[in-house]
Short mmCIF file of C-alpha atoms and ligand atoms in Angstrom, two decimals:
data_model
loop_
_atom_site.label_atom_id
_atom_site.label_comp_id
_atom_site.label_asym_id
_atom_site.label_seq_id
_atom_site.Cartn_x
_atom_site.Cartn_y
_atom_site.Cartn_z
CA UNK F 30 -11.31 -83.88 -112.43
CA UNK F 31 -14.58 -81.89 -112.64
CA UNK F 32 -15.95 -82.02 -109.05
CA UNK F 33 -19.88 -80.77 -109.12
CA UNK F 34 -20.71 -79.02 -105.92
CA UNK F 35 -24.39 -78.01 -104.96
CA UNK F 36 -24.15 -76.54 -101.25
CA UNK F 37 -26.50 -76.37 -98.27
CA UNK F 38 -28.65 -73.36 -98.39
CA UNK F 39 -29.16 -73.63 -94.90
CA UNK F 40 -26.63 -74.90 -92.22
CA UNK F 41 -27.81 -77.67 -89.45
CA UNK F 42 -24.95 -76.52 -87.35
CA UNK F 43 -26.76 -74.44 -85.45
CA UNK F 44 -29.31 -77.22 -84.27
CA UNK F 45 -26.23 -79.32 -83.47
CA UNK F 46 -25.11 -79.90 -79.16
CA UNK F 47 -21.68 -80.54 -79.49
CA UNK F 48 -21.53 -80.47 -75.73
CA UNK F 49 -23.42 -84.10 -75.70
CA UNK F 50 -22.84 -86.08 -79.40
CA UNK F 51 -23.32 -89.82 -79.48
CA UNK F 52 -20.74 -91.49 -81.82
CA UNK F 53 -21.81 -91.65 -85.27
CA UNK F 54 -25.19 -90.10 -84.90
CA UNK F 55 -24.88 -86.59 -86.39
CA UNK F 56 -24.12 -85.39 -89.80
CA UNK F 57 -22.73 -82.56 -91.46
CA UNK F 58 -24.15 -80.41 -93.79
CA UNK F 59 -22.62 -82.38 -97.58
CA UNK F 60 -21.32 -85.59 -98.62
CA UNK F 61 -19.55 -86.52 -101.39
CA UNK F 62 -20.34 -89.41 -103.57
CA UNK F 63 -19.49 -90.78 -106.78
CA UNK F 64 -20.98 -93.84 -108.99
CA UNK F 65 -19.29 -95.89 -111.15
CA UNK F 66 -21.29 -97.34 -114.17
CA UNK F 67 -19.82 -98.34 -117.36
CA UNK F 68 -16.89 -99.37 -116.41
CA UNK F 69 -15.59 -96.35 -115.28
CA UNK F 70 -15.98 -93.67 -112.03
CA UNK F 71 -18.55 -90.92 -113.01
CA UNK F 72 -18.63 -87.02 -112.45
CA UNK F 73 -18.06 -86.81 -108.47
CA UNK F 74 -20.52 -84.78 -106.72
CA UNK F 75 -20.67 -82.91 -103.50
CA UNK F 76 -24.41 -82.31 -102.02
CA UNK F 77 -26.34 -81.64 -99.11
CA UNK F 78 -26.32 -84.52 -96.91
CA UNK F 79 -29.71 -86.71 -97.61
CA UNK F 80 -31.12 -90.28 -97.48
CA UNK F 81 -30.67 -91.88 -100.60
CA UNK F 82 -33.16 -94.46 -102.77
CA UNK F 83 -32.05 -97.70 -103.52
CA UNK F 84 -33.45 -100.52 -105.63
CA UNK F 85 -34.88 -103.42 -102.95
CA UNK F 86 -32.44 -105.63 -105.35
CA UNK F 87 -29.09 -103.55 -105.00
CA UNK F 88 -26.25 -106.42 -104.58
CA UNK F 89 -25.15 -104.98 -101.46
CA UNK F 90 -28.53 -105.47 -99.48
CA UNK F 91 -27.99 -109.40 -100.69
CA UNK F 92 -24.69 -110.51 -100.54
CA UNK F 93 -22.46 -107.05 -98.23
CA UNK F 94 -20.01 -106.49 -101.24
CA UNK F 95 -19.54 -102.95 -99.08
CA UNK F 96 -16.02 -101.86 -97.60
CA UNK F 97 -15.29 -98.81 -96.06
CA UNK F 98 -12.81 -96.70 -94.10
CA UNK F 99 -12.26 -94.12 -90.52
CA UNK F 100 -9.98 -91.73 -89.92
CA UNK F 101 -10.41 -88.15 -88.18
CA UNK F 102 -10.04 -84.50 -88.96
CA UNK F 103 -8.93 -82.05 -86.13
CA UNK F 104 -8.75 -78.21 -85.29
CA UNK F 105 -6.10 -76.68 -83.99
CA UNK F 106 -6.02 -73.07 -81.92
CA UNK F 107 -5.29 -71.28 -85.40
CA UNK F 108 -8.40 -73.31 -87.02
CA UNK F 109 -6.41 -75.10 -89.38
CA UNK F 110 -7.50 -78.60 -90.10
CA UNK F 111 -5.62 -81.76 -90.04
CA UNK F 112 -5.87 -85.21 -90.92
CA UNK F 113 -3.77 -88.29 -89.84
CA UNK F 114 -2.17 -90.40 -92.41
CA UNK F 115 -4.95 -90.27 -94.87
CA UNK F 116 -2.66 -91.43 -97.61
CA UNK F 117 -2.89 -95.15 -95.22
CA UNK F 118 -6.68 -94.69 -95.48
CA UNK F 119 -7.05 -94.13 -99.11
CA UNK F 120 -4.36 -96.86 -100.21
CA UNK F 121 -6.34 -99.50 -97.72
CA UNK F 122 -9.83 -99.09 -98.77
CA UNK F 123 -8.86 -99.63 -102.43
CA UNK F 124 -6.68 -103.19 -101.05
CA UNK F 125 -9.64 -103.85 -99.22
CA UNK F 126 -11.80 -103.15 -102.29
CA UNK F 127 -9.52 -105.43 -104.36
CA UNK F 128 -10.49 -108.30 -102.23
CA UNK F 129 -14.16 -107.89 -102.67
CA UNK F 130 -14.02 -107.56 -106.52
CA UNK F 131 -14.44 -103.87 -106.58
CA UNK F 132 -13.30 -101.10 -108.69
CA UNK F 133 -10.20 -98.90 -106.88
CA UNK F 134 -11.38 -95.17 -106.61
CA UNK F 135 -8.96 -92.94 -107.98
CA UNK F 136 -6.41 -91.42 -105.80
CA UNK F 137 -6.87 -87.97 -106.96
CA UNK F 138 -10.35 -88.12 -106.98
CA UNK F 139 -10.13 -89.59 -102.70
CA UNK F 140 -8.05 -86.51 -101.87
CA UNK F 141 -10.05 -83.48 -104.09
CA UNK F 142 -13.72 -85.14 -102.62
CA UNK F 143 -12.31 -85.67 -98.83
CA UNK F 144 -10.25 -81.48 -99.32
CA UNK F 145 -13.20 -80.08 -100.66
CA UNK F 146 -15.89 -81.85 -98.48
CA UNK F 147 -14.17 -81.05 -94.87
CA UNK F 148 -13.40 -76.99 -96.29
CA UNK F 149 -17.37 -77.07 -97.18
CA UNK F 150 -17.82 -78.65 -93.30
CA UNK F 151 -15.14 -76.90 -91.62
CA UNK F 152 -16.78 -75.62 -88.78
CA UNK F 153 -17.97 -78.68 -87.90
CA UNK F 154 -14.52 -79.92 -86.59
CA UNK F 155 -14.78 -78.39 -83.13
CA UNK F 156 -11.47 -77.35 -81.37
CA UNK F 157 -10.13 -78.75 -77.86
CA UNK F 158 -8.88 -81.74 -76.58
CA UNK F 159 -11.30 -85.00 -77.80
CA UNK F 160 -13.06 -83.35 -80.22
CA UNK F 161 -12.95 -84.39 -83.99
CA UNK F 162 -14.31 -85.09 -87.15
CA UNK F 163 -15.05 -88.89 -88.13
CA UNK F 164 -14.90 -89.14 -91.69
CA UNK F 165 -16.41 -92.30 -93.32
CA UNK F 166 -15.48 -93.12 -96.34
CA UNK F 167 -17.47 -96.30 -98.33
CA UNK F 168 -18.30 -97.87 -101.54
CA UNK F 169 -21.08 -99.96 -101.85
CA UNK F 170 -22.01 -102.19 -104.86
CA UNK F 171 -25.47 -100.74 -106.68
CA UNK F 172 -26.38 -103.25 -109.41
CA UNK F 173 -30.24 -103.84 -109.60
CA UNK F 174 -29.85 -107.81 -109.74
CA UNK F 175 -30.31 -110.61 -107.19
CA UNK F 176 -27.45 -112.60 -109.00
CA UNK F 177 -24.30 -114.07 -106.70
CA UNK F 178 -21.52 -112.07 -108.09
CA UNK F 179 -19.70 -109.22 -108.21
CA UNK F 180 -21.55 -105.86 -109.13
CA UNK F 181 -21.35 -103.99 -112.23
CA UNK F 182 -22.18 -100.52 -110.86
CA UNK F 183 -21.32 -98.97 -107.35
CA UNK F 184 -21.45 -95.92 -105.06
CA UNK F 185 -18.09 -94.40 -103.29
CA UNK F 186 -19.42 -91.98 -100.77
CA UNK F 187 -17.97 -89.71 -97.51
CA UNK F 188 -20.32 -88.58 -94.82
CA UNK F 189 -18.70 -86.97 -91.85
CA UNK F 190 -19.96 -86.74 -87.87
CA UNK F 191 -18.23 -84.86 -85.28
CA UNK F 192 -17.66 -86.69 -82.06
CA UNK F 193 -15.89 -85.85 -78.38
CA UNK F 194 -13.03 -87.46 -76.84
CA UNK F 195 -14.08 -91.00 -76.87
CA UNK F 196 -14.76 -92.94 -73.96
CA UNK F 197 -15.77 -96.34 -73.82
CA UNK F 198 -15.71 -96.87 -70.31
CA UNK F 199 -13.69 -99.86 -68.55
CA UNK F 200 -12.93 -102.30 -71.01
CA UNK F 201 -12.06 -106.09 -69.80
CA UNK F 202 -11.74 -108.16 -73.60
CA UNK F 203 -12.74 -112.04 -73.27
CA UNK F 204 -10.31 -114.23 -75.77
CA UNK F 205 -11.66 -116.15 -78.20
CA UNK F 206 -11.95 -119.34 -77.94
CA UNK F 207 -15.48 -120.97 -79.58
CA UNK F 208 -15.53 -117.92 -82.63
CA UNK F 209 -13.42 -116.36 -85.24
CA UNK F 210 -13.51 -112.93 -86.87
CA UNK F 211 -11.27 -114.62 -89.91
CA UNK F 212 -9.54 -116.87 -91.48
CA UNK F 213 -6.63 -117.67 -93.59
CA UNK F 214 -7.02 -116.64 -97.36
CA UNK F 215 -10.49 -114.99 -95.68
CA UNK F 216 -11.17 -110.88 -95.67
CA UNK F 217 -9.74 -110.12 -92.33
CA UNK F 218 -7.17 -107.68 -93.40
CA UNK F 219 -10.09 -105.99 -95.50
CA UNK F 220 -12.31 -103.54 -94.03
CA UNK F 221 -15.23 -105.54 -95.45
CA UNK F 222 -18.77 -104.98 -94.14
CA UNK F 223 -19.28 -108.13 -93.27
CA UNK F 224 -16.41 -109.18 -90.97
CA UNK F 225 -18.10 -106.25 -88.28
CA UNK F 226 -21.74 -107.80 -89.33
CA UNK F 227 -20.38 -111.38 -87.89
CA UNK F 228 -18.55 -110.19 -84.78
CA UNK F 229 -21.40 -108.88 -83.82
CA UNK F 230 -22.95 -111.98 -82.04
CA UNK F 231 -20.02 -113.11 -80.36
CA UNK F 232 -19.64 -109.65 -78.45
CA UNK F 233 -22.98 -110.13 -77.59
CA UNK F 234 -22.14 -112.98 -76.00
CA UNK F 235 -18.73 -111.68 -74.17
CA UNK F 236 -20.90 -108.04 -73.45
CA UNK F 237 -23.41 -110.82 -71.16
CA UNK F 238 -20.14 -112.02 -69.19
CA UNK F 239 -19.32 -108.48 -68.87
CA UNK F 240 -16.33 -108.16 -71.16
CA UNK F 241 -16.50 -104.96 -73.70
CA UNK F 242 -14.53 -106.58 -76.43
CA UNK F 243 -13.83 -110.33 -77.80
CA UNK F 244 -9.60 -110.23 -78.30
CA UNK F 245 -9.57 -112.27 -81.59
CA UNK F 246 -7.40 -115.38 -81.66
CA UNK F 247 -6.19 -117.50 -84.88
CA UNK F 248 -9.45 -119.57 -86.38
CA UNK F 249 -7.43 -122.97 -86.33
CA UNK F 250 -6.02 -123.43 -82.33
CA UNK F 251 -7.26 -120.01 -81.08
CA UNK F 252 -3.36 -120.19 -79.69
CA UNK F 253 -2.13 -117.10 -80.85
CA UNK F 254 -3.70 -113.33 -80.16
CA UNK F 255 -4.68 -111.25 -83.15
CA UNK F 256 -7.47 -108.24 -82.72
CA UNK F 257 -10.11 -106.56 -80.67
CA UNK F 258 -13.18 -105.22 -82.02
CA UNK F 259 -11.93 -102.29 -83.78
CA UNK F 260 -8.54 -102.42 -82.57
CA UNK F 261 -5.05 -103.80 -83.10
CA UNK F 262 -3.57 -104.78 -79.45
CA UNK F 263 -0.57 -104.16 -77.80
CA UNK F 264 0.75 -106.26 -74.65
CA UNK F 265 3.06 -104.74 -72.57
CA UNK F 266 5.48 -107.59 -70.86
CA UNK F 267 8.00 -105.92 -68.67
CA UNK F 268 9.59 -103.04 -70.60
CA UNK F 269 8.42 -104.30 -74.01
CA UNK F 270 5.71 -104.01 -76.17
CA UNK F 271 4.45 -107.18 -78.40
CA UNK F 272 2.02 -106.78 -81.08
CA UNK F 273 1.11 -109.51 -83.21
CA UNK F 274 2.17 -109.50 -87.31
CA UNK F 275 -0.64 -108.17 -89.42
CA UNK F 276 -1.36 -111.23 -91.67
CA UNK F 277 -4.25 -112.03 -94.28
CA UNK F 278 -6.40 -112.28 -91.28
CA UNK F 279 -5.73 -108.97 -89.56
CA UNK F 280 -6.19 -105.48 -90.27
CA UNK F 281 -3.28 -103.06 -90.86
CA UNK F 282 -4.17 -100.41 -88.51
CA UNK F 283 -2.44 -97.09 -89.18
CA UNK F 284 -2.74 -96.22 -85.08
CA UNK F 285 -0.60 -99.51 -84.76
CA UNK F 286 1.78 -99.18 -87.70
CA UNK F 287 2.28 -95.23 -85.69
CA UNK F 288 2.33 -96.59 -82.51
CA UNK F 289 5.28 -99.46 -83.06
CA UNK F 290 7.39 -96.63 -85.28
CA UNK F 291 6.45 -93.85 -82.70
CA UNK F 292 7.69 -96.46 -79.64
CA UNK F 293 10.96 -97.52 -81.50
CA UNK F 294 11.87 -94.22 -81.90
CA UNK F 295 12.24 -93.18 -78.24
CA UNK F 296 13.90 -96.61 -77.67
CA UNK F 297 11.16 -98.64 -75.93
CA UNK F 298 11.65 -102.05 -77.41
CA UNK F 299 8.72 -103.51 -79.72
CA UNK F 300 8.31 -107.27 -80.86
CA UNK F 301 6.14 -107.66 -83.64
CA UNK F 302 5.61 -111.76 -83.68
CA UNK F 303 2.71 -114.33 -83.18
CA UNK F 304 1.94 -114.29 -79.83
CA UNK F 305 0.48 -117.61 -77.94
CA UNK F 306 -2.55 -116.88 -75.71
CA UNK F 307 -0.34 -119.37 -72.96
CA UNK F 308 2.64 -116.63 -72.99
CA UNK F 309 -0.09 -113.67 -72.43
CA UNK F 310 -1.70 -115.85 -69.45
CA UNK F 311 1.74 -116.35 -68.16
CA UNK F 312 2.99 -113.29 -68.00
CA UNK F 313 -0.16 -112.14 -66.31
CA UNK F 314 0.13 -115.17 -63.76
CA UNK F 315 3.62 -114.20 -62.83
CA UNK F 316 3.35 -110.84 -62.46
CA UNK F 317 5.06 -109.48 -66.00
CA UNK F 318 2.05 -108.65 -67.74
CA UNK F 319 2.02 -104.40 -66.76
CA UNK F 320 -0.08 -103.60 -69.75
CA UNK F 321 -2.96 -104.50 -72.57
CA UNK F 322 -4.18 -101.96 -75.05
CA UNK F 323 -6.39 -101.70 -77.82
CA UNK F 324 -5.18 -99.53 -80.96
CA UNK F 325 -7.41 -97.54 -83.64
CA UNK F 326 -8.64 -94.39 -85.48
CA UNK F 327 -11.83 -93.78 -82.61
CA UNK F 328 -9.93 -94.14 -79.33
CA UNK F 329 -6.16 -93.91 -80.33
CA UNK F 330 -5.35 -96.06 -77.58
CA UNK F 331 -7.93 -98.15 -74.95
CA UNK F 332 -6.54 -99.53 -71.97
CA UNK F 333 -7.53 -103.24 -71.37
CA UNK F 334 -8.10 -103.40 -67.99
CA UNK F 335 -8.43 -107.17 -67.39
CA UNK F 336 -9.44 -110.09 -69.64
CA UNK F 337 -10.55 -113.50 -69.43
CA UNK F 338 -9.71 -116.89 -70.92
CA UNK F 339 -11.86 -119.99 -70.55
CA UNK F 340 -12.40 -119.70 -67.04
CA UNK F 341 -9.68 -118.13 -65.92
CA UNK F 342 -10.05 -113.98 -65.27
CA UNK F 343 -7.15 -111.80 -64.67
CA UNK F 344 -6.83 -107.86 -63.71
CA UNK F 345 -4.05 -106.01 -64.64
CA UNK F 346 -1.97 -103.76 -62.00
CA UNK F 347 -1.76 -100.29 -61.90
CA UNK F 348 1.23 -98.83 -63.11
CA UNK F 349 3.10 -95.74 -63.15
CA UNK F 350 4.63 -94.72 -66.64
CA UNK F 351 2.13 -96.35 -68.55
CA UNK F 352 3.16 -96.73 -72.25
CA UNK F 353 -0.21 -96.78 -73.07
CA UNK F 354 -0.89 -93.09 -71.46
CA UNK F 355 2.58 -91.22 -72.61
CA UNK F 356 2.00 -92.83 -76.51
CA UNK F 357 -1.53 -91.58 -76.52
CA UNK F 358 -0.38 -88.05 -75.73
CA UNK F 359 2.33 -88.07 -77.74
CA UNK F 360 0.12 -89.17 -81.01
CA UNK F 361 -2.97 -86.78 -80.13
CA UNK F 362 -0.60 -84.05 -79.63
CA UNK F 363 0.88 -84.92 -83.43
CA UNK F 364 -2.52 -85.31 -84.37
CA UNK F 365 -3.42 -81.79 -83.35
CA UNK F 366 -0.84 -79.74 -84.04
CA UNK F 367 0.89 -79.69 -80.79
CA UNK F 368 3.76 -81.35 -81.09
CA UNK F 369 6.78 -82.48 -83.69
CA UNK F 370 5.84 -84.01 -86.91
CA UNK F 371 9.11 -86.06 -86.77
CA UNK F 372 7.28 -88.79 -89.21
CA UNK F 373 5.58 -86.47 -91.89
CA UNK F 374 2.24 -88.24 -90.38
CA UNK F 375 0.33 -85.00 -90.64
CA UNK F 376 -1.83 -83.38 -93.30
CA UNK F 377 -3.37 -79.93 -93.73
CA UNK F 378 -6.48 -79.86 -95.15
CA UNK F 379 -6.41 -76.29 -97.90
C1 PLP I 426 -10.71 -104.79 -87.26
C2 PLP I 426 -9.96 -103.55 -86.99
N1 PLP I 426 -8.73 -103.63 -86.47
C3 PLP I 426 -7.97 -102.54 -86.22
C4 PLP I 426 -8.46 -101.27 -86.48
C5 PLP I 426 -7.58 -100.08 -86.22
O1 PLP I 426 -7.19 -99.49 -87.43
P1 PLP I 426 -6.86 -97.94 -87.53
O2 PLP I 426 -5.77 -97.69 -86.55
O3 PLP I 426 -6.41 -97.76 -88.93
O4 PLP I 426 -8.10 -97.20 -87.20
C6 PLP I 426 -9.74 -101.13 -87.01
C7 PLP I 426 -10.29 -99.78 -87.28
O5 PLP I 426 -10.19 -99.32 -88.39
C8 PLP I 426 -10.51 -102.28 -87.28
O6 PLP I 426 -11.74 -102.19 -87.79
#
């Protein structure tokens, strides 16, 4: 693969307060893209970060055919850089292109782009606890034509922003029970545009009652839990952790696929089943419910510190031994270098 690389003449790094980043908002210096026209992926490039010009009538301003990907680079104390799993990242956004009638992007091609693009950017992963590079991966489709159907031509493209430990304050999730985020035979499990685009309105909604996050439930009864916002969940009931199946309708989160693996293997029991909203409320009412937490690429783990249903509200206790506090440890400290890589789950970036 001939990569094309035109670099920066000057860095923006220096203009850059990594003492006070807002999620998402800054850029590094390159970004790699590539177009696919023809039938077939193009020369990829890597270039100095810039807005780009579209045609008004580009199918993805019309009908979202646009899917796209996170995951996170770190530093560790000898300023090598890591990623997490980014074999899970490049195999899903190709499943998730699938479902929107999109072209895969070449394995190879994912891996020499995302290697060459971070060593380019290197110094903009910052070292300590918290800090990392979000890498964004995302193909959108580029055909000049206002026509309902699937593109002819489109863009793959990874931008990168650094951003600190995230925290996202208290978060209390409301469960659904009026919306859905997906259906059966819909593009939940995708990382399609357009599922974030519709959840928008309902957290609007739950964000006026005061709750952070809308925990998904099943589109038909809203009788079994599924997802929050960005984030698999996890329910801790007495000493076990329940997650529910991933499905057609939920995404396969690689910080939940580590999480159950990472639990099982120091012996804390994990169910992976449909759970009913009644069993969660239950639990809660009785006493058993010790934890909730939300599961994904920005936050590793969020506790859920409460969460309502219909009109009911409920506050978790406080415990000691959280699971939710000694997993996200133990994963950042894989993540970073600082532990064990038992699983393999780590990747050096050279
Ligand atoms: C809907 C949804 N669920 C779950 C997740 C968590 O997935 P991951 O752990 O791969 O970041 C994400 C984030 O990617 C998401 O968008």
């Amino acid at each position: 693969m001939a990569l094309q690389i035109e670099k920066i003449k000057k860095s923006k790094i220096s203009d850059v307060d990594f003492n006070n980043l807002k999620f998402g908002q800054v850029f590094t210096d390159h970004m790699f893209e590539c177009d696919y026209e023809n039938g077939a992926w193009q020369t990829p490039k890597i270039r100095p970060y810039q807005a780009l010009a579209f045609d008004p009538s580009a199918k993805v301003f019309h009908y979202g055919q646009a899917v796209f990907e996170g995951m996170k680079a770190y530093k560790d104390e000898n300023n090598d850089v890591w990623l997490f799993r980014p074999d899970q990242n490049q195999e899903r956004i190709n499943k998730s292109a699938e479902r929107l009638d999109m072209p895969a992007f070449p394995k190879e091609y994912f891996f020499e782009g995302l290697t060459e693009l971070l060593k380019l950017d290197k110094e903009w992963v910052q070292k300590g606890e918290g800090n990392a590079l979000y890498i964004r991966p995302f193909v959108i489709a580029t055909e000049n034509c206002v026509s309902a159907s699937a593109s002819t031509n489109y863009k793959f493209m990874i931008i990168c922003s650094p951003v600190q430990a995230y925290y996202a304050g208290e978060v209390r999730v409301q469960i659904a029970d009026k919306y859905s985020r997906s259906a059966n035979g819909g593009v939940g499990y995708a990382k399609a545009a357009g599922n974030y685009a519709a959840s928008f309105y309902p957290a609007k909604l739950a964000a006026e009652q005061g709750y952070q996050q809308v925990l998904w439930t099943d589109a038909s009864n809203h009788e079994y839990l599924e997802e929050a916002g960005t984030m698999n969940v996890f329910f801790r009931v007495n000493d076990t952790l329940l997650t529910a199946p991933t499905s057609e309708r939920i995404l396969d989160g690689v910080t939940r696929k580590s999480i159950i693996q990472f639990a099982e293997d120091k012996g804390i029991k994990v169910e992976v089943r449909p759970i009913k909203v009644t069993e969660i409320v239950e639990a809660a009412k009785n006493g058993e419910l010790l934890e909730m937490f939300g599961a994904g690429t920005a936050a590793v783990i969020s506790p859920i510190l409460g969460f309502a249903h219909k009109d009911e509200k409920f506050e978790l206790p406080k415990v000691e031994n959280s699971y939710a506090s000694f997993i996200k440890k133990s994963l950042t400290d894989i993540q970073r270098n600082l532990a064990e890589d038992k699983f393999g789950w780590r990747f050096k970036v050279q």
